[in-house]
Short mmCIF file of C-alpha atoms and ligand atoms in Angstrom, two decimals:
data_model
loop_
_atom_site.label_atom_id
_atom_site.label_comp_id
_atom_site.label_asym_id
_atom_site.label_seq_id
_atom_site.Cartn_x
_atom_site.Cartn_y
_atom_site.Cartn_z
CA MET A 24 124.60 54.94 72.57
CA ILE A 25 121.24 56.23 73.76
CA LEU A 26 119.11 58.89 72.04
CA ALA A 27 116.98 61.04 74.36
CA ILE A 28 114.12 63.41 73.57
CA GLU A 29 112.71 66.20 75.82
CA SER A 30 109.47 68.13 75.09
CA SER A 31 107.70 68.43 78.45
CA CYS A 32 107.17 72.21 78.22
CA ASP A 33 108.65 74.84 75.89
CA ASP A 34 112.07 73.41 74.97
CA SER A 35 112.50 70.93 72.09
CA SER A 36 115.69 69.02 72.74
CA ILE A 37 117.47 65.86 71.58
CA ALA A 38 120.71 64.32 72.94
CA VAL A 39 122.90 61.33 72.19
CA MET A 40 125.02 59.85 74.96
CA ASP A 41 127.58 57.05 75.14
CA ILE A 42 126.25 54.43 77.56
CA LYS A 43 129.59 53.25 78.86
CA THR A 44 131.47 56.58 79.22
CA LYS A 45 128.37 58.81 79.75
CA LYS A 46 129.94 61.23 77.32
CA LEU A 47 127.53 63.59 75.59
CA LEU A 48 128.00 63.04 71.81
CA PHE A 49 125.25 65.30 70.57
CA HIS A 50 123.03 67.89 72.24
CA LYS A 51 120.71 70.46 70.71
CA LYS A 52 117.91 72.49 72.14
CA VAL A 53 115.43 74.90 70.48
CA SER A 54 113.75 77.14 73.03
CA GLN A 55 110.30 78.68 72.39
CA GLU A 56 110.63 81.46 75.05
CA LEU A 57 110.35 84.27 72.55
CA GLU A 58 107.15 82.85 71.07
CA HIS A 59 105.45 82.58 74.49
CA SER A 60 106.85 85.80 75.94
CA LYS A 61 104.02 88.02 74.60
CA TYR A 62 101.44 85.82 76.39
CA GLY A 63 103.27 85.99 79.78
CA GLY A 64 103.42 82.19 79.95
CA VAL A 65 103.49 78.95 77.91
CA VAL A 66 100.54 78.48 75.59
CA PRO A 67 100.27 74.62 75.33
CA GLU A 68 98.75 74.42 71.87
CA LEU A 69 101.39 76.75 70.41
CA ALA A 70 104.18 74.90 72.27
CA SER A 71 102.97 71.55 70.82
CA ARG A 72 102.95 72.97 67.24
CA LEU A 73 106.45 74.36 67.70
CA HIS A 74 107.75 71.01 68.96
CA ALA A 75 106.25 69.30 65.90
CA GLU A 76 108.33 71.72 63.74
CA ALA A 77 111.58 71.69 65.70
CA LEU A 78 112.00 68.05 66.85
CA PRO A 79 112.21 66.44 63.31
CA LYS A 80 114.80 69.09 62.24
CA ILE A 81 117.01 68.26 65.27
CA LEU A 82 116.48 64.53 64.77
CA GLU A 83 117.77 64.87 61.17
CA GLU A 84 121.13 65.95 62.58
CA THR A 85 121.45 62.71 64.62
CA LYS A 86 120.98 60.28 61.75
CA ASP A 87 124.59 59.12 61.63
CA PHE A 88 124.23 57.79 65.20
CA PHE A 89 121.20 55.62 64.34
CA PRO A 90 123.14 52.39 63.60
CA LYS A 91 124.94 52.62 66.96
CA LEU A 92 121.85 53.27 69.12
CA LYS A 93 120.85 50.73 71.83
CA ALA A 94 117.74 52.51 73.20
CA VAL A 95 115.50 55.57 72.91
CA ALA A 96 114.73 57.57 76.11
CA VAL A 97 111.97 60.10 76.27
CA THR A 98 110.39 62.36 78.92
CA ASN A 99 106.87 60.93 79.40
CA ALA A 100 106.04 62.64 82.75
CA PRO A 101 105.28 65.16 84.17
CA GLY A 102 104.56 68.10 81.91
CA LEU A 103 101.96 69.45 79.48
CA SER A 104 100.21 66.51 77.84
CA VAL A 105 100.08 68.07 74.39
CA THR A 106 103.82 68.77 74.38
CA LEU A 107 104.92 65.44 76.06
CA GLN A 108 102.97 63.77 73.31
CA GLU A 109 105.18 65.24 70.59
CA GLY A 110 108.36 63.69 72.05
CA VAL A 111 106.67 60.41 73.01
CA ILE A 112 105.20 59.88 69.52
CA MET A 113 108.62 60.47 67.93
CA ALA A 114 110.31 58.06 70.44
CA LYS A 115 107.75 55.37 69.70
CA ALA A 116 108.21 55.71 65.99
CA LEU A 117 112.01 55.46 66.39
CA SER A 118 111.67 52.47 68.68
CA ILE A 119 109.48 50.64 66.11
CA SER A 120 111.49 51.51 63.08
CA LEU A 121 114.94 50.95 64.55
CA LYS A 122 113.81 48.02 66.78
CA LEU A 123 115.14 49.64 69.92
CA PRO A 124 113.89 49.36 73.54
CA LEU A 125 112.06 52.39 74.89
CA ILE A 126 112.73 54.14 78.19
CA GLY A 127 110.19 56.59 79.71
CA VAL A 128 111.99 59.18 81.88
CA ASN A 129 110.42 61.20 84.73
CA HIS A 130 111.40 64.84 83.87
CA LEU A 131 111.99 65.67 87.60
CA ILE A 132 114.39 62.75 87.95
CA GLY A 133 115.97 64.03 84.73
CA HIS A 134 116.65 67.35 86.52
CA ILE A 135 118.47 65.44 89.31
CA TYR A 136 120.62 63.74 86.62
CA SER A 137 121.54 67.16 85.21
CA LEU A 138 124.06 67.08 88.04
CA PHE A 139 125.69 63.95 86.65
CA ILE A 140 126.15 64.71 82.96
CA GLU A 141 129.48 63.11 81.96
CA LYS A 142 129.96 62.29 85.70
CA GLU A 143 129.20 59.45 88.11
CA GLU A 144 126.21 59.64 90.51
CA ILE A 145 126.66 61.02 93.99
CA LYS A 146 124.35 59.47 96.57
CA PRO A 147 122.58 59.75 98.94
CA MET A 148 121.89 63.38 98.25
CA MET A 149 119.18 65.84 99.34
CA VAL A 150 117.90 67.72 96.29
CA LEU A 151 116.00 70.96 96.14
CA LEU A 152 114.13 71.09 92.82
CA VAL A 153 113.09 74.59 91.80
CA SER A 154 111.54 74.79 88.38
CA GLY A 155 108.52 76.36 86.65
CA GLY A 156 106.21 73.49 87.55
CA HIS A 157 107.63 72.23 90.82
CA THR A 158 109.21 73.11 94.19
CA LYS A 159 110.29 70.01 96.02
CA ILE A 160 112.84 68.68 98.42
CA LEU A 161 113.67 65.14 97.43
CA ASN A 162 115.94 62.49 98.83
CA PHE A 163 117.93 60.83 95.99
CA ASN A 164 119.53 57.44 96.50
CA GLY A 165 119.67 56.10 92.91
CA ILE A 166 117.27 56.05 89.97
CA LYS A 167 114.89 53.65 91.70
CA ASN A 168 115.08 55.30 95.04
CA VAL A 169 113.76 58.89 95.14
CA CYS A 170 111.36 60.01 97.83
CA GLU A 171 109.72 63.33 98.60
CA ILE A 172 110.44 65.30 101.76
CA ALA A 173 108.47 68.45 100.83
CA THR A 174 106.47 70.00 98.08
CA THR A 175 104.42 73.14 97.42
CA LEU A 176 100.81 73.65 98.45
CA ASP A 177 100.19 75.96 95.49
CA ASP A 178 102.48 77.82 93.08
CA SER A 179 106.04 76.75 92.45
CA PHE A 180 109.10 78.99 93.01
CA GLY A 181 109.75 79.61 89.29
CA GLU A 182 106.09 80.05 88.55
CA SER A 183 105.84 82.81 91.21
CA PHE A 184 108.71 84.66 89.39
CA ASP A 185 106.77 84.23 86.12
CA LYS A 186 103.53 85.57 87.61
CA VAL A 187 105.22 88.56 89.30
CA ALA A 188 107.02 89.34 86.03
CA LYS A 189 103.66 89.18 84.18
CA MET A 190 102.06 91.58 86.76
CA LEU A 191 104.97 93.96 86.25
CA GLY A 192 104.69 93.68 82.42
CA LEU A 193 108.15 92.10 82.07
CA GLY A 194 107.33 89.13 79.80
CA TYR A 195 108.18 85.42 80.12
CA PRO A 196 110.16 83.68 81.64
CA GLY A 197 110.13 85.85 84.75
CA GLY A 198 113.08 84.39 86.66
CA PRO A 199 115.98 85.94 84.74
CA VAL A 200 114.33 89.40 84.30
CA ILE A 201 113.26 89.65 87.96
CA GLU A 202 116.80 88.56 89.07
CA LYS A 203 118.36 91.28 86.91
CA LEU A 204 115.91 94.01 87.97
CA ALA A 205 116.33 93.05 91.67
CA LEU A 206 120.04 94.01 91.47
CA LYS A 207 118.95 97.67 91.03
CA GLY A 208 116.26 97.65 93.70
CA GLU A 209 115.97 97.95 97.47
CA CYS A 210 114.03 95.54 99.69
CA ILE A 211 111.64 98.10 101.03
CA VAL A 212 108.27 96.43 100.21
CA GLY A 213 106.90 94.52 103.23
CA LEU A 214 105.98 90.98 102.21
CA PRO A 215 104.87 87.99 104.37
CA LEU A 216 107.11 84.96 105.01
CA PRO A 217 104.81 82.01 104.16
CA LEU A 218 104.03 79.22 106.66
CA LYS A 219 106.32 80.61 109.29
CA ASN A 220 104.01 79.47 112.08
CA SER A 221 103.55 75.95 110.77
CA SER A 222 105.95 73.28 112.02
CA ASP A 223 105.81 71.26 108.71
CA ILE A 224 108.27 71.25 105.88
CA LYS A 225 106.34 72.51 102.87
CA PHE A 226 106.17 75.49 100.49
CA SER A 227 103.58 78.05 99.50
CA TYR A 228 104.06 80.94 97.07
CA SER A 229 100.52 82.20 96.52
CA GLY A 230 100.62 84.50 99.62
CA ILE A 231 103.77 86.39 98.53
CA LYS A 232 102.37 86.64 95.01
CA ASN A 233 99.13 88.21 96.30
CA ALA A 234 101.00 90.63 98.55
CA VAL A 235 103.04 91.68 95.46
CA ARG A 236 99.80 92.22 93.54
CA LEU A 237 98.53 94.53 96.26
CA ALA A 238 101.85 96.42 96.40
CA ILE A 239 101.69 97.00 92.64
CA GLU A 240 98.16 98.24 92.91
CA GLU A 241 99.23 100.77 95.59
CA LYS A 242 101.42 102.40 92.82
CA ARG A 243 103.90 103.56 95.53
CA TYR A 244 106.92 101.42 94.68
CA LYS A 245 109.37 101.24 91.82
CA LYS A 246 109.43 98.00 89.76
CA GLU A 247 113.02 97.27 90.84
CA ASP A 248 112.11 97.60 94.52
CA ILE A 249 109.20 95.22 94.06
CA ALA A 250 111.47 92.73 92.24
CA ALA A 251 114.17 92.95 94.92
CA SER A 252 111.68 92.57 97.81
CA PHE A 253 109.86 89.70 96.11
CA GLN A 254 113.01 87.76 95.26
CA LYS A 255 114.43 88.19 98.77
CA LYS A 256 111.23 86.88 100.41
CA ALA A 257 110.86 83.99 97.88
CA ILE A 258 114.42 82.83 98.60
CA GLN A 259 114.04 83.37 102.35
CA HIS A 260 111.07 80.98 102.32
CA LEU A 261 113.18 78.31 100.49
CA ILE A 262 115.95 78.69 103.02
CA PHE A 263 113.56 78.59 105.97
CA MET A 264 112.18 75.21 104.84
CA ALA A 265 115.47 73.81 103.58
CA LYS A 266 117.03 74.53 106.99
CA ARG A 267 114.33 72.43 108.70
CA ALA A 268 114.87 69.57 106.22
CA VAL A 269 118.66 69.76 106.74
CA LYS A 270 118.28 69.78 110.57
CA LYS A 271 116.02 66.74 110.35
CA TYR A 272 117.81 64.61 107.74
CA LYS A 273 121.44 65.88 108.18
CA PRO A 274 122.54 65.32 104.50
CA LYS A 275 126.23 65.31 103.57
CA HIS A 276 125.42 66.23 99.94
CA PHE A 277 122.85 68.84 98.98
CA ALA A 278 122.02 69.90 95.41
CA ILE A 279 119.83 72.55 93.83
CA VAL A 280 118.45 71.67 90.40
CA GLY A 281 115.78 72.96 87.93
CA GLY A 282 115.48 76.18 85.90
CA ALA A 283 115.55 78.48 88.92
CA SER A 284 118.77 76.94 90.23
CA ALA A 285 120.44 79.47 87.84
CA ASN A 286 119.48 82.26 90.27
CA LEU A 287 122.73 83.64 91.79
CA ALA A 288 121.02 85.29 94.77
CA LEU A 289 119.59 81.86 95.64
CA ARG A 290 122.92 80.15 95.28
CA LYS A 291 124.53 82.72 97.55
CA GLU A 292 122.05 82.08 100.35
CA PHE A 293 122.46 78.31 100.05
CA GLU A 294 126.24 78.72 100.22
CA LYS A 295 125.78 80.34 103.66
CA LEU A 296 123.52 77.37 104.68
CA SER A 297 126.16 74.96 103.49
CA ASP A 298 128.80 76.68 105.68
CA GLU A 299 126.49 76.58 108.63
CA PHE A 300 125.45 72.94 108.33
CA HIS A 301 128.64 71.56 106.74
CA PHE A 302 127.11 69.85 103.73
CA LYS A 303 128.67 69.87 100.26
CA LEU A 304 126.62 71.92 97.80
CA TYR A 305 126.12 71.00 94.13
CA TYR A 306 124.44 72.66 91.15
CA PRO A 307 124.18 71.60 87.47
CA GLU A 308 126.35 73.45 84.99
CA MET A 309 124.49 76.67 84.02
CA LYS A 310 123.73 75.34 80.49
CA TYR A 311 121.89 72.29 82.09
CA THR A 312 119.77 74.14 84.69
CA SER A 313 116.81 74.64 82.38
CA ASP A 314 115.05 71.87 80.46
CA ASN A 315 117.30 69.84 78.17
CA ALA A 316 117.65 66.35 76.67
CA ALA A 317 121.21 65.79 78.02
CA MET A 318 119.81 65.24 81.52
CA ILE A 319 117.12 62.92 80.09
CA ALA A 320 119.89 60.93 78.27
CA ARG A 321 121.93 60.71 81.56
CA ALA A 322 118.94 59.39 83.46
CA GLY A 323 118.14 57.12 80.46
CA VAL A 324 121.68 55.60 80.65
CA GLU A 325 121.06 54.67 84.32
CA MET A 326 117.66 53.18 83.44
CA TYR A 327 119.22 51.32 80.52
CA ASN A 328 121.82 49.76 82.86
CA GLN A 329 118.97 48.67 85.20
CA LYS A 330 116.87 47.38 82.25
CA MET A 331 113.96 49.76 83.02
CA PHE A 332 112.35 49.45 79.57
CA THR A 333 108.72 49.91 78.50
CA ASP A 334 107.06 48.46 75.49
CA TYR A 335 105.93 51.13 73.00
CA LYS A 336 102.31 50.00 73.40
CA ASN A 337 102.49 50.58 77.11
CA LEU A 338 104.46 53.85 77.37
CA LYS A 339 101.93 56.37 78.70
CA ILE A 340 102.03 60.14 79.06
CA MET A 341 101.51 61.23 82.68
CA PRO A 342 101.03 65.00 83.06
CA ARG A 343 101.24 64.60 86.87
CA VAL A 344 103.25 62.18 88.94
CA GLU A 345 103.60 61.70 92.67
CA PHE A 346 106.68 60.53 94.55
CA ASN A 347 106.56 58.30 97.62
CA LYS A 348 106.91 60.33 100.78
CA CYS A 349 110.16 59.82 102.65
O1 KG4 B 25 113.25 73.63 84.80
P1 KG4 B 25 112.72 74.67 83.86
O2 KG4 B 25 113.54 75.12 82.70
O3 KG4 B 25 111.27 74.24 83.33
C1 KG4 B 25 110.43 73.45 84.11
O4 KG4 B 25 110.60 72.25 84.21
O5 KG4 B 25 109.50 74.12 84.67
O6 KG4 B 25 112.35 75.88 84.79
C2 KG4 B 25 111.79 77.08 84.27
C3 KG4 B 25 111.46 78.01 85.35
C4 KG4 B 25 110.67 79.28 84.97
O7 KG4 B 25 109.59 79.46 85.88
C5 KG4 B 25 111.68 80.40 85.10
O8 KG4 B 25 111.11 81.66 85.42
C6 KG4 B 25 112.54 79.89 86.24
O9 KG4 B 25 112.67 78.50 86.02
N1 KG4 B 25 113.84 80.54 86.26
C7 KG4 B 25 114.30 81.31 87.25
C8 KG4 B 25 115.59 81.82 86.84
N2 KG4 B 25 115.86 81.30 85.58
C9 KG4 B 25 114.80 80.52 85.26
N3 KG4 B 25 113.75 81.68 88.44
C10 KG4 B 25 114.43 82.52 89.20
N4 KG4 B 25 115.64 83.05 88.90
C11 KG4 B 25 116.22 82.70 87.74
N5 KG4 B 25 117.42 83.23 87.40
ZN1 ZN B 26 112.12 71.22 84.04
#
């Protein structure tokens, strides 16, 4: 069995997975959303303190598995350094005391493996990652073979939902509240489609966000109309760039992962794209779209099988990581 720890942002989570069958034997997550909500975003120092409280309590529940563990996997990149540290320190302590090899998992690759919890890998696959920290189109062809087709020049998709929600006084995280409010609104606020005149495949969300700020300042529109117009444009931009990537790389399998892959309006638009371009579309199960240790355990199993271990003295926290370009 493998034990995995996730603490890259505001979720403290631990999972235990059977290496051979990939069956999830234990999974628990304590979310800090409520604590951060009043600040309109994650406060790193507070997040770190809450991880230090939650992680040992969850770990206590996994003690019976300790004699059967073969490795400890932990998210060591990318994320907030003060929160990554909480998980990494715990993983190092476990590795030393239980004499187990240590596996450092890239959180973004973890999101890809959220598709394969209790399942086999599907590859090659084009993956759209839409989370709070990242908006990327990746090409996945196994744990050692992930390259980047596109990324964002500024804000990420999820982050733009968080910022718009903050401007509208709706709390954190913004994605689910904006999605709910948008159902009651009309798309009557004129917003720009980013980078429509560039021929590259890349994302930018700062322009839409600023246009929303100006629309709020005009005090002419209802919150629900702003939410509906913003969400529509944000998704339209994803589709616009994903279409370019699909035309260029012609994938047979296409997945959407990350916290924002829970958005049903987004899923609906990608279903239309899948019909048009004849690729098979995949999402993680709803409970694995946001940050969790089950996906870290699943990626950890793959790394264990390929002996991708790191000595506890050498396992470093990397708040930022770059992928090779495809
Ligand atoms: O993957 P995740 O849990 O954490 C990171 O790795 O960042 O993603 C969290 C992000 C937040 O920005 C949140 O607002 C966004 O995902 N999100 C959504 C929805 N649910 C969560 N964005 C749009 N629509 C949603 N339904
Ligand atoms: Zn994430």
